[in-house]
Short mmCIF file of C-alpha atoms and ligand atoms in Angstrom, two decimals:
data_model
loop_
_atom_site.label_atom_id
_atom_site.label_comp_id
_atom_site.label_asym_id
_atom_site.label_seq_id
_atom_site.Cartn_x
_atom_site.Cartn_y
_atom_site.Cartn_z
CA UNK A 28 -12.62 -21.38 -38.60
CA UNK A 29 -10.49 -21.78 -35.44
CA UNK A 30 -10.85 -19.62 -32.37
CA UNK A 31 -8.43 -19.63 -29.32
CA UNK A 32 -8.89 -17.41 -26.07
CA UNK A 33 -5.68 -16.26 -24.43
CA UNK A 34 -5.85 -15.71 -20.35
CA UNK A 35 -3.35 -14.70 -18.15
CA UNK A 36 -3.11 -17.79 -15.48
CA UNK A 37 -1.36 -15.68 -12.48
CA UNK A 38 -1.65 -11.85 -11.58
CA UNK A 39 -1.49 -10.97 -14.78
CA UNK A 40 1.80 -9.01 -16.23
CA UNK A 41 2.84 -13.04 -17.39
CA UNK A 42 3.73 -12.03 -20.95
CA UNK A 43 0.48 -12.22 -22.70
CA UNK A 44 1.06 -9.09 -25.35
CA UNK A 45 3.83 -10.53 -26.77
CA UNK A 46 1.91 -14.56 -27.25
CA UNK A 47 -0.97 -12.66 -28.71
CA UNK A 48 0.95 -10.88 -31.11
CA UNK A 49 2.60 -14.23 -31.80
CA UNK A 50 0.00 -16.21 -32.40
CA UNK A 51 -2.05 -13.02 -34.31
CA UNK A 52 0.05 -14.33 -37.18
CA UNK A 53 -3.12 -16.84 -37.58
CA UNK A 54 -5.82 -14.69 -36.81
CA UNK A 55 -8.44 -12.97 -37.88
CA UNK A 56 -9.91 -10.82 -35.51
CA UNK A 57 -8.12 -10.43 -31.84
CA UNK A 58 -10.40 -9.42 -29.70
CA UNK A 59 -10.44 -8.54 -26.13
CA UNK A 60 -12.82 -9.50 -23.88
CA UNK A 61 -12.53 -6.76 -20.58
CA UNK A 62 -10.68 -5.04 -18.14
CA UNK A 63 -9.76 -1.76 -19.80
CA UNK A 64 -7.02 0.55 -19.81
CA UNK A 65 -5.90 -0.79 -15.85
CA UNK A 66 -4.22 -3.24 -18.54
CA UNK A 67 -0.72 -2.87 -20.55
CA UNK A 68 1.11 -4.75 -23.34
CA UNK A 69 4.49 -4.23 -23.54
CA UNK A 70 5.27 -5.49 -27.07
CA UNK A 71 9.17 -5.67 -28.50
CA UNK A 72 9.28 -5.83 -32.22
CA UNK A 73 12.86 -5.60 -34.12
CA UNK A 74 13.90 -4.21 -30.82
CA UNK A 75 11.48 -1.30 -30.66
CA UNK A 76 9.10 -1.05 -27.32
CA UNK A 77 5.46 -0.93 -27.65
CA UNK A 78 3.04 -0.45 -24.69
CA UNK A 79 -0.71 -0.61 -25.47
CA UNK A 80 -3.58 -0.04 -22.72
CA UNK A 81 -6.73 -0.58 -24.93
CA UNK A 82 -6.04 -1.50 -28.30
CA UNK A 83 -5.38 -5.21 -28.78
CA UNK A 84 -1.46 -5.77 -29.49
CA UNK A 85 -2.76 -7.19 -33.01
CA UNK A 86 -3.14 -3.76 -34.13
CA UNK A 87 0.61 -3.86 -35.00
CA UNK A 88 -0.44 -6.15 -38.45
CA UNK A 89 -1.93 -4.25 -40.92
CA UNK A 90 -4.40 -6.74 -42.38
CA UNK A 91 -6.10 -8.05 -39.22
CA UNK A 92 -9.30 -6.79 -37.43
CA UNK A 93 -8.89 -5.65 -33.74
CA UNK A 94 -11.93 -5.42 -31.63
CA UNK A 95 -12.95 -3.85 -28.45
CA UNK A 96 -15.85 -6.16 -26.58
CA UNK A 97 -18.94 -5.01 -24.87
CA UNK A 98 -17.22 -6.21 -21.79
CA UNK A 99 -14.34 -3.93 -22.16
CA UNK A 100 -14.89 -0.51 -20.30
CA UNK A 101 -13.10 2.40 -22.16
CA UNK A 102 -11.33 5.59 -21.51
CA UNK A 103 -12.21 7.07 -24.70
CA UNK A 104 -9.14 9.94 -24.47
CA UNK A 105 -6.69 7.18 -24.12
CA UNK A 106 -8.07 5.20 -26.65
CA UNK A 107 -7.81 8.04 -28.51
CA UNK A 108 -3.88 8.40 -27.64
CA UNK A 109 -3.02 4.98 -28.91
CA UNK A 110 -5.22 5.41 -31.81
CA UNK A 111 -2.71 8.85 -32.79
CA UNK A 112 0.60 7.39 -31.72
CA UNK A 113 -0.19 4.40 -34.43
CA UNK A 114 -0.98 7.31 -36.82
CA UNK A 115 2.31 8.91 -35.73
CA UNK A 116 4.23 5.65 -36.28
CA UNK A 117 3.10 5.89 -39.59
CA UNK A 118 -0.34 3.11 -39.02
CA UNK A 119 -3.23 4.74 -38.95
CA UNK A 120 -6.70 2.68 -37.79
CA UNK A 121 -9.14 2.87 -40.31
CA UNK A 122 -12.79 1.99 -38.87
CA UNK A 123 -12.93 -1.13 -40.73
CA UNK A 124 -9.67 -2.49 -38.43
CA UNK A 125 -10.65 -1.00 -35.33
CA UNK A 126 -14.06 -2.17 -34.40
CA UNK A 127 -15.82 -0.83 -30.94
CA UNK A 128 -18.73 -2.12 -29.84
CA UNK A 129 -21.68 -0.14 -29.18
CA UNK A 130 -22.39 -1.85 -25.69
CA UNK A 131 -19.00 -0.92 -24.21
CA UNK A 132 -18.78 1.09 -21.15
CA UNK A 133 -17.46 4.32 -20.94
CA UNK A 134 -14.70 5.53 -17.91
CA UNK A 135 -15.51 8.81 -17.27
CA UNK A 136 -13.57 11.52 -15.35
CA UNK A 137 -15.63 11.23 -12.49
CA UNK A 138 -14.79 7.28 -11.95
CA UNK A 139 -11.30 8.32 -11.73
CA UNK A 140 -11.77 10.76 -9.26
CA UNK A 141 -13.96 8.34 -7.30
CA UNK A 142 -11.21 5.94 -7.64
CA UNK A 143 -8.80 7.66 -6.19
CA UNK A 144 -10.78 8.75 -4.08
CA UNK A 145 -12.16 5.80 -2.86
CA UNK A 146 -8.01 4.67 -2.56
CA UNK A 147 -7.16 7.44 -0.90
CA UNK A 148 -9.72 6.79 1.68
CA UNK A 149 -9.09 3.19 2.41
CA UNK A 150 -6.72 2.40 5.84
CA UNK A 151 -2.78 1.32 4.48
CA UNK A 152 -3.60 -2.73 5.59
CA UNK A 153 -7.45 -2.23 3.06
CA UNK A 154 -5.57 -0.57 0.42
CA UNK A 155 -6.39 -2.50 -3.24
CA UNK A 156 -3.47 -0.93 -5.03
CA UNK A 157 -5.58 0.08 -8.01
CA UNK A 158 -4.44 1.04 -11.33
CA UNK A 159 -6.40 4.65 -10.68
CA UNK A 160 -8.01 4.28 -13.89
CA UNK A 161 -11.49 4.60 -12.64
CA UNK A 162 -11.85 0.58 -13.13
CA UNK A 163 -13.86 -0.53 -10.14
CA UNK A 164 -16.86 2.83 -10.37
CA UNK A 165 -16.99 2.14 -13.87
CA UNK A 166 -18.05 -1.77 -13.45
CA UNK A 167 -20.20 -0.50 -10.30
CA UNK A 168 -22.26 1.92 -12.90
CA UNK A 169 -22.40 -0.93 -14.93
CA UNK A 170 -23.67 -3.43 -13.04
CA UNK A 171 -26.21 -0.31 -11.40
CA UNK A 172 -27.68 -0.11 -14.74
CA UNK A 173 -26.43 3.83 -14.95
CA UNK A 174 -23.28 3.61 -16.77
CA UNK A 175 -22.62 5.42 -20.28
CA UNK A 176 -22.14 2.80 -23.15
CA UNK A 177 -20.27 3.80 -26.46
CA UNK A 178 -23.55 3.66 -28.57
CA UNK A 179 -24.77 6.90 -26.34
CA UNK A 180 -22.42 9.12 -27.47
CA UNK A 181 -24.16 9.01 -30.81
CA UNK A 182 -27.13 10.32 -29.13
CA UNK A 183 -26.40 13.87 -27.56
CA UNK A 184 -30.11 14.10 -25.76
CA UNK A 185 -28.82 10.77 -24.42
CA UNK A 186 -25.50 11.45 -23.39
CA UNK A 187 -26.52 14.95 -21.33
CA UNK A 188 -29.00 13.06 -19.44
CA UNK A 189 -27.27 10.05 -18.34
CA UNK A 190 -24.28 12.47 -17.66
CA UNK A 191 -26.79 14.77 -15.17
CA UNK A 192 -27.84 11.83 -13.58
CA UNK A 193 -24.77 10.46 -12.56
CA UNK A 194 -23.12 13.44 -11.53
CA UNK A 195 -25.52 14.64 -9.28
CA UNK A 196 -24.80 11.39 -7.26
CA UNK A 197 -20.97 11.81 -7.48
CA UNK A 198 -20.66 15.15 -6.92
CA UNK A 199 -22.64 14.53 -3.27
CA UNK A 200 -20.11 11.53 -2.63
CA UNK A 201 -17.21 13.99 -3.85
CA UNK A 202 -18.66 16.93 -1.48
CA UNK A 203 -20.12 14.95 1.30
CA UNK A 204 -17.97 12.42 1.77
CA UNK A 205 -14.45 12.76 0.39
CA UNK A 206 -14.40 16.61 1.13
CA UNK A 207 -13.72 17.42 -2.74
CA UNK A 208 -14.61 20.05 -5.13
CA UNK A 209 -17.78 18.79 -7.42
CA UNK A 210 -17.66 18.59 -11.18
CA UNK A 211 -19.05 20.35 -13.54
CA UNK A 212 -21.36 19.06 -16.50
CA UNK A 213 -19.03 20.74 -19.30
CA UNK A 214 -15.98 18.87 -17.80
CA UNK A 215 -17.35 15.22 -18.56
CA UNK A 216 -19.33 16.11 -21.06
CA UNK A 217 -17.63 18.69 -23.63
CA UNK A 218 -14.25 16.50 -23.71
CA UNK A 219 -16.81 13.07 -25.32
CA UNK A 220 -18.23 15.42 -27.69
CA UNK A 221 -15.12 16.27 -29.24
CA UNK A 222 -14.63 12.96 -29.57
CA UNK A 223 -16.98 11.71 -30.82
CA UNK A 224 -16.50 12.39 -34.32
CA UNK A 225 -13.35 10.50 -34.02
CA UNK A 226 -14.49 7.82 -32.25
CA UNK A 227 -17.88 7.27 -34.23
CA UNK A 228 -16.73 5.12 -37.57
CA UNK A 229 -15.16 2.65 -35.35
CA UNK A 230 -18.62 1.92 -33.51
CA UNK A 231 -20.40 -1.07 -34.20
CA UNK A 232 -22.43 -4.43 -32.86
CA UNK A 233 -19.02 -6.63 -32.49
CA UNK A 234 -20.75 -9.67 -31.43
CA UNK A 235 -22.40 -9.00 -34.65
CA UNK A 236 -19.24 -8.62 -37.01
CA UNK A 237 -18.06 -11.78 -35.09
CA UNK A 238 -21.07 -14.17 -35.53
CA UNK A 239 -20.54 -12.81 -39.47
CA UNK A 240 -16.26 -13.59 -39.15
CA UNK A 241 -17.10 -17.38 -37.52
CA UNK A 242 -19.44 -18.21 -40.23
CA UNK A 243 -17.41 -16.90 -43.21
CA UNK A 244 -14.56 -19.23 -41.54
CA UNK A 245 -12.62 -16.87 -40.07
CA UNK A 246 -10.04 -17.18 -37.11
CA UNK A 247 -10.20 -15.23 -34.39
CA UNK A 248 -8.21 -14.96 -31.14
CA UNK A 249 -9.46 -13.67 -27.89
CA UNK A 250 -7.21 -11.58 -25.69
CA UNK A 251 -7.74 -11.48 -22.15
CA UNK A 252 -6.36 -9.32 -20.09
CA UNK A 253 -5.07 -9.56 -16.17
CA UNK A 254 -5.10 -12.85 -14.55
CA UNK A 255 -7.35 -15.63 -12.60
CA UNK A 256 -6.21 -14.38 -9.63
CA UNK A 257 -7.09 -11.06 -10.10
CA UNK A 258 -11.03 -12.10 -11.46
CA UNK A 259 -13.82 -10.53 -9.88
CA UNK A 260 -14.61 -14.04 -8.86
CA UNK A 261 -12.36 -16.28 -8.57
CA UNK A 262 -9.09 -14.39 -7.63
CA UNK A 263 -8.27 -12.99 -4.40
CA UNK A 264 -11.05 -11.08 -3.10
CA UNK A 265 -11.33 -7.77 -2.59
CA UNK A 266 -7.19 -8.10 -3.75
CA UNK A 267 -8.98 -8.28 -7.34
CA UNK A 268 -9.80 -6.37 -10.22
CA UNK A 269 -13.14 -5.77 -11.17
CA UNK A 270 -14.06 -7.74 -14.41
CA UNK A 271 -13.96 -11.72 -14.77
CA UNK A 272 -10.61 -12.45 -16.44
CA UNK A 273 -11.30 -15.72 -16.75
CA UNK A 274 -11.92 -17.24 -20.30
CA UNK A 275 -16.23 -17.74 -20.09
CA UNK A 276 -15.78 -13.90 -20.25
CA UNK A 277 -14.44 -14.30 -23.87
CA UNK A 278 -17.83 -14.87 -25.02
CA UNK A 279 -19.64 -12.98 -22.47
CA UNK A 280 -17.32 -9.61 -22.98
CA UNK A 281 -18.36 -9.91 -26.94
CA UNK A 282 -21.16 -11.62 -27.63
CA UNK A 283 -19.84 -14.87 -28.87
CA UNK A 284 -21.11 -18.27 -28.32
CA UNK A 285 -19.46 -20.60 -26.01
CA UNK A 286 -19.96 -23.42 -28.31
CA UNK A 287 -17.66 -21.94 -30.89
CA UNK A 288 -13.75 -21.56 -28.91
CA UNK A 289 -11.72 -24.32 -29.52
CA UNK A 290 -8.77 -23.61 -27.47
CA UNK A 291 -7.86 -21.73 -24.17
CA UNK A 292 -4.22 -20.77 -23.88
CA UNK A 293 -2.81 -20.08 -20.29
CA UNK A 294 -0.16 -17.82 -20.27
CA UNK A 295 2.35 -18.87 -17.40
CA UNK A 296 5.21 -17.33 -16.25
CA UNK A 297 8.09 -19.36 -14.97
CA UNK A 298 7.78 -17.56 -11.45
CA UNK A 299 5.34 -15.32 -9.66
CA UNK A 300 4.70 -11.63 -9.85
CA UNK A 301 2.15 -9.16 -8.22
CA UNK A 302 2.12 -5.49 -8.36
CA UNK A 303 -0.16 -4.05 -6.14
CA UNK A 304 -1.70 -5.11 -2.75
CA UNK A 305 -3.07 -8.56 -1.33
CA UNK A 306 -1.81 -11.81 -0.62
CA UNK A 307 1.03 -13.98 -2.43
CA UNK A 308 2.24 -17.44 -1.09
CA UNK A 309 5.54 -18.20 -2.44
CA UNK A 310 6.98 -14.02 -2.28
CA UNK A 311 10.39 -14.03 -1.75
CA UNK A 312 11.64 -11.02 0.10
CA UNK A 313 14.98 -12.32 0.32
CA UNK A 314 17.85 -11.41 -2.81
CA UNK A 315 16.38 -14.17 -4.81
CA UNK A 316 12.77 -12.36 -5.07
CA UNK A 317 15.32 -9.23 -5.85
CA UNK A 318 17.13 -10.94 -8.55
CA UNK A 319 13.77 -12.05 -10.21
CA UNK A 320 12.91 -8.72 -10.73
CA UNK A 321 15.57 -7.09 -11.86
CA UNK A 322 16.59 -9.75 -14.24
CA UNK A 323 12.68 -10.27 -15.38
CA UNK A 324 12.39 -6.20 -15.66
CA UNK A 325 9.72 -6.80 -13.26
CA UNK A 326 7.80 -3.20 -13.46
CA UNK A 327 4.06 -2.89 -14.13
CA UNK A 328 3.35 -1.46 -17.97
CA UNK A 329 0.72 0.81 -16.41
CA UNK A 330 1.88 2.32 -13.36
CA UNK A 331 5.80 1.50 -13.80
CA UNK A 332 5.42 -0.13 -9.98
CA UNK A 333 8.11 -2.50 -8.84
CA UNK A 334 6.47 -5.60 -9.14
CA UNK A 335 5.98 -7.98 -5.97
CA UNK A 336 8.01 -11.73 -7.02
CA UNK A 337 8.01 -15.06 -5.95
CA UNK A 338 8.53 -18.88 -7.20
CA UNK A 339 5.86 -20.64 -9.43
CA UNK A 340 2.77 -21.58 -7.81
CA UNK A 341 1.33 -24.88 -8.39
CA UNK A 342 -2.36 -23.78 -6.12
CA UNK A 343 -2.43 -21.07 -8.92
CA UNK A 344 -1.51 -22.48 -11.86
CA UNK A 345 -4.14 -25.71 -11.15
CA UNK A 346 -6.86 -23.15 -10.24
CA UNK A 347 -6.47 -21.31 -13.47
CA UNK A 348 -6.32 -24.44 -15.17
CA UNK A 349 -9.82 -25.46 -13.62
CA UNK A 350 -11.49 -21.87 -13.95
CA UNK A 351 -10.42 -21.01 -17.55
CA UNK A 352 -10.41 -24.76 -19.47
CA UNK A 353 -7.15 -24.36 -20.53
CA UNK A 354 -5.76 -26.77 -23.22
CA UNK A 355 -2.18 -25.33 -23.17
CA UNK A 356 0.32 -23.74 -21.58
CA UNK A 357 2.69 -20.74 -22.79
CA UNK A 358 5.54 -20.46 -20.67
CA UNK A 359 6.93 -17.20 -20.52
CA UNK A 360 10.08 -15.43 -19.60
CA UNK A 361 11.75 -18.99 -18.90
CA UNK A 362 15.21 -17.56 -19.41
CA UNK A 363 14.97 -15.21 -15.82
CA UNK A 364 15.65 -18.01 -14.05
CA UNK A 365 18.83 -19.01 -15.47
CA UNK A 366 21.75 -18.68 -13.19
CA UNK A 367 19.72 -20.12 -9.99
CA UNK A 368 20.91 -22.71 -8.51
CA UNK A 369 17.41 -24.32 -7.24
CA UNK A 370 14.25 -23.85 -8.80
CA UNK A 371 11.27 -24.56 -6.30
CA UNK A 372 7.58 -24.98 -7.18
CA UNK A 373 4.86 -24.95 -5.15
CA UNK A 374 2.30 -27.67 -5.26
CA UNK A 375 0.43 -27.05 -1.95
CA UNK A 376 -0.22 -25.37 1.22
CA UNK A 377 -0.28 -25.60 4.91
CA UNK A 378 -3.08 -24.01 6.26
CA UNK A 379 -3.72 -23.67 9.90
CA UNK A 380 -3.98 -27.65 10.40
CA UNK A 381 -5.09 -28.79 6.89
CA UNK A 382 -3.95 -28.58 3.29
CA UNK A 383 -4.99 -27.26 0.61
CA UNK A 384 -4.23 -28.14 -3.31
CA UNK A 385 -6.66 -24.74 -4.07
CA UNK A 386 -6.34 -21.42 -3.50
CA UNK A 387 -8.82 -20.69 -0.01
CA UNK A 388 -11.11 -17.87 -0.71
CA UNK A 389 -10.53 -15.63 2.43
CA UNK A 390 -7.80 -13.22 2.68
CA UNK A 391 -6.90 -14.27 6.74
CA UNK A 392 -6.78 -17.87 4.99
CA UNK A 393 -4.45 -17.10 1.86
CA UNK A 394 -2.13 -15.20 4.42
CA UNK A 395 -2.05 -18.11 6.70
CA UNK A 396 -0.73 -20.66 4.00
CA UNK A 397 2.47 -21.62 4.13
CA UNK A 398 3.37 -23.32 0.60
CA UNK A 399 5.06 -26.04 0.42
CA UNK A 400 7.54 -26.73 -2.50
CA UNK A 401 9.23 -29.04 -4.92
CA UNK A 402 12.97 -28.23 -5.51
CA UNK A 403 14.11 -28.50 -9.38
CA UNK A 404 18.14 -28.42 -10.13
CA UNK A 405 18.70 -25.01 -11.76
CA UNK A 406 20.61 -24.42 -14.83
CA UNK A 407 23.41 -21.99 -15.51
CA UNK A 408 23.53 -21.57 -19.00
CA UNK A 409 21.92 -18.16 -21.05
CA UNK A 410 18.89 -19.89 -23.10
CA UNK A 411 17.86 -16.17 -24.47
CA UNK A 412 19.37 -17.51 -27.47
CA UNK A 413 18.20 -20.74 -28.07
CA UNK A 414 14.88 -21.53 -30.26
CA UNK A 415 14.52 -25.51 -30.51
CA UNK A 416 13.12 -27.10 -27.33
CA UNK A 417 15.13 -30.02 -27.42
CA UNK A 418 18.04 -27.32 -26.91
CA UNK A 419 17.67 -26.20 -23.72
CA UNK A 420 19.72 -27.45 -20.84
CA UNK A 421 18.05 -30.76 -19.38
CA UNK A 422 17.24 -29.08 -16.06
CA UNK A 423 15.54 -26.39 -17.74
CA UNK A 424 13.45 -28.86 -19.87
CA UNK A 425 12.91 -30.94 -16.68
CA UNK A 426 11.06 -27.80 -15.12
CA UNK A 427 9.01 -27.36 -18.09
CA UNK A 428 7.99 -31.53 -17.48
CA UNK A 429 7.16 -30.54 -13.87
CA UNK A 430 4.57 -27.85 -14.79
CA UNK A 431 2.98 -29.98 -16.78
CA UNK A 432 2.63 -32.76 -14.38
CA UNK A 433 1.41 -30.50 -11.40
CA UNK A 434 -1.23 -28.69 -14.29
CA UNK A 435 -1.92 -31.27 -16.35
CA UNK A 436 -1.77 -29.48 -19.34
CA UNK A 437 1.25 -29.45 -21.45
CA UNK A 438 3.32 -26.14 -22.54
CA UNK A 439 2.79 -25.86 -25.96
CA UNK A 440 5.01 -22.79 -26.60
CA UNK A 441 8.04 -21.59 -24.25
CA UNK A 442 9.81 -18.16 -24.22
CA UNK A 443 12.89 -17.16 -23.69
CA UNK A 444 13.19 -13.28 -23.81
CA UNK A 445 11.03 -10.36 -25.30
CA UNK A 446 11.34 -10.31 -28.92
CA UNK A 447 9.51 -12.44 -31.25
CA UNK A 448 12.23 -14.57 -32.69
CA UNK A 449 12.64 -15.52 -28.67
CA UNK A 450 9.62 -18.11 -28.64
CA UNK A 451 9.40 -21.85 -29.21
CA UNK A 452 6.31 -22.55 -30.82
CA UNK A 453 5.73 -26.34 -30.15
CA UNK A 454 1.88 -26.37 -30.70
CA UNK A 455 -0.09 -23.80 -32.31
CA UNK A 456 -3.84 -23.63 -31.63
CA UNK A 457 -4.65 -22.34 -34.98
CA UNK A 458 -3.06 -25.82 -36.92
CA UNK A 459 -4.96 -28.35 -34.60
CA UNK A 460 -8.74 -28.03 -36.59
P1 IMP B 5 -7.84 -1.97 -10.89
O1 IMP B 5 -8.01 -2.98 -11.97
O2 IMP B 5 -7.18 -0.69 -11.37
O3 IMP B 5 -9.09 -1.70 -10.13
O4 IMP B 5 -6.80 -2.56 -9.83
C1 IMP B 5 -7.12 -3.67 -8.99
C2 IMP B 5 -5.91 -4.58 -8.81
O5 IMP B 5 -5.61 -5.25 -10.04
C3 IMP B 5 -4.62 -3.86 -8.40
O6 IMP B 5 -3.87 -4.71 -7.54
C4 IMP B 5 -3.88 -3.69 -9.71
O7 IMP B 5 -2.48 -3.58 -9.53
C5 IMP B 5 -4.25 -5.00 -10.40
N1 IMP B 5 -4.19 -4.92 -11.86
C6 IMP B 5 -5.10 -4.35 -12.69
N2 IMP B 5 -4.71 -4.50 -13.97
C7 IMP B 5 -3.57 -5.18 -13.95
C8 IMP B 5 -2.71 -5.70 -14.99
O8 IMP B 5 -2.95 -5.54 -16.19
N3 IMP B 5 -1.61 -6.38 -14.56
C9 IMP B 5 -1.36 -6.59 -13.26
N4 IMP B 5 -2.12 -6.16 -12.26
C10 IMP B 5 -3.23 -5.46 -12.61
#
């Protein structure tokens, strides 16, 4: 049995679909951990676009086990969605490959009218940026002790009660506060019951199923989802989603023991993205931040927003190396920065008069640093094509030597465009037991 957690190490969007669909080759069970549909895995296969929300990318092999963690909250009509556009592409989820669990938090249709509303009502410098997915009310209901978990839906007397409860404190926000129409009961409830016949054969005690997988010698892989940055906890606050991203969540967002992972996997890509609001250090606003994102396709999966760009971040790559554990690095869409003439990394910041090698925790600091930067000669060759390491131009291997001596971790797989067949494998987690 090996087991491997995969986090995102920046603002998430670094590329993580496509390594866990790599290294799914080796697993099990992919699991993810949290977040929810706020998340979005573009995956390219023999040139033909995926984009999954909810359902882990691993989904896309027919003989492996997905599962959806306790710590995952779920929008059970676009679960649904993914779950008939597999059936549509000729893959349809049986229960036994699409597990649920039964502690998972529901999104409901009033936490996406809360967060909007909530959004709408914030001043233009407070604004968060969410995804509009009702993320943030769903985790508050959560951690309130009120929310709707998947296991309710079995239970109708259940379900109606918890549902009258919560909407007669959302509909006085929605009336008294935000000036909006109230909701009926039939409108969150009558959409989960005719669901739940769907949904039912998929639910199930995961952390179970997974103690069972471990101990029958079973791999499984972990999939997180966003990016340190954007934790509840450690990322930049309020600028942040609301789950931990972080890898302790892989055992806390499914019931797994800590004792059993092997292996955290960064994902890292070779510059900086944000979509969204909040701070980011090394943004370029200049052409260079506009070449970076047109060449890198630099649009969020979820929202299709232009995404925010900037050089690699030492500060951030360190933290996440600190806050996850992470035993190697995946360096992703490498092959963007081809054509630049200078590649700069950050490995500090100014801050007012000191400097800082982590990243501060308040905004007014974060805003405040200036980074300071490392310059790497570029490369101008095309490496989209090339699949041995030791086949990449010098400068571009040299840049790949730098990460690893600002993290210290080394990149044990590098990639060079979306498809598969566009990834050096140089270490994989599942061959090291
Ligand atoms: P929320 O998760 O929808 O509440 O959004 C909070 C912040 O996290 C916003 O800045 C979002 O753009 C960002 N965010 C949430 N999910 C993702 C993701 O999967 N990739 C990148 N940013 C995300």
């Amino acid at each position: 049995m090996t087991t491997a957690v995969i986090v995102g190490t920046q603002w998430g969007d670094e590329g993580k679909g496509k390594i866990v669909d790599l290294l799914t080759r080796d697993a099990d069970f992919i699991v993810r951990f949290q977040g929810g549909n706020n998340a979005g895995h573009t995956l390219v296969v023999d040139g033909r676009k995926y984009i999954f929300h909810l359902i882990p990318s691993g989904i896309l092999y027919e003989d492996k086990v997905c599962a959806i963690g306790n710590g995952v909250i779920i929008d059970p009509a676009v679960l649904l969605e993914e779950i008939d556009r597999l059936r549509e592409m000729g893959r349809p989820v049986s229960g036994d490959q699409l597990l649920i669990s039964e502690h998972a938090h529901l999104i409901t249709a009033y936490h996406k009218v809360l967060d909007q509303a909530q959004e709408d009502g914030r001043s233009p410098k407070d604004k968060i940026g969410t995804t509009g997915r009702g993320i943030g009310p769903c985790y508050v209901d959560k951690v309130g002790r009120q929310g709707i978990r998947m296991g309710d839906i079995l239970d109708e007397g259940l379900l109606r009660d918890k549902i009258a409860a919560n909407l007669e404190e959302k509909n006085f926000l929605f009336t008294k506060k935000f000036g909006l129409s109230p909701l009926s009961f039939d409108e969150v409830f009558a959409p989960l019951m005719d669901q739940v016949e769907q949904l039912a054969p998929h639910i199930v005690n995961v952390s179970v199923v997974l103690d069972d997988a471990r101990k029958q010698g079973r791999n499984i892989l972990f999939e997180g989802a966003q990016g340190a940055q954007l934790d509840i906890d450690h990322g930049t606050y309020p600028y942040v989603t609301s789950s931990n991203t972080v890898a302790g969540n892989a055992c806390t967002g499914s019931g797994f023991g800590p004792a059993h992972i092997d292996s955290v996997i960064g994902v890292i890509k070779a510059y900086t993205t944000r979509v969204g609001a909040g701070p980011l250090p090394t943004e370029l606003t200049d052409e260079v931040g506009d070449q970076l994102q047109e060449k890198g396709g630099e649009f969020g999966a979820t929202t299709g927003r232009r995404r925010r760009c900037g050089w690699l971040d030492g500060v951030v790559a360190r933290d996440a190396v600190r806050i996850n554990g992470i035993t190697g690095l995946a360096l992703t869409k490498l092959d963007v920065l081809s054509g630049q003439k200078t590649v700069r990394i950050a490995t500090r910041y100014k801050c007012r008069d000191a400097v800082v090698t982590s990243m501060p925790a308040r905004v007014s600091e974060i805003e405040a640093a200036q980074p300071e930067y490392i310059d790497v000669p570029g490369w101008s060759e095309d490496i989209s094509g090339v699949r041995a390491f030791a086949d990449l131009p010098r400068a571009a291997r040299e840049y790949v030597r730098r990460i690893e001596e600002i993290t210290g971790v080394e990149v044990t797989l590098v990639s060079v465009g979306p498809d598969r067949a566009q990834t050096m494998l140089l270490k994989n987690p599942f061959d090291e037991k």
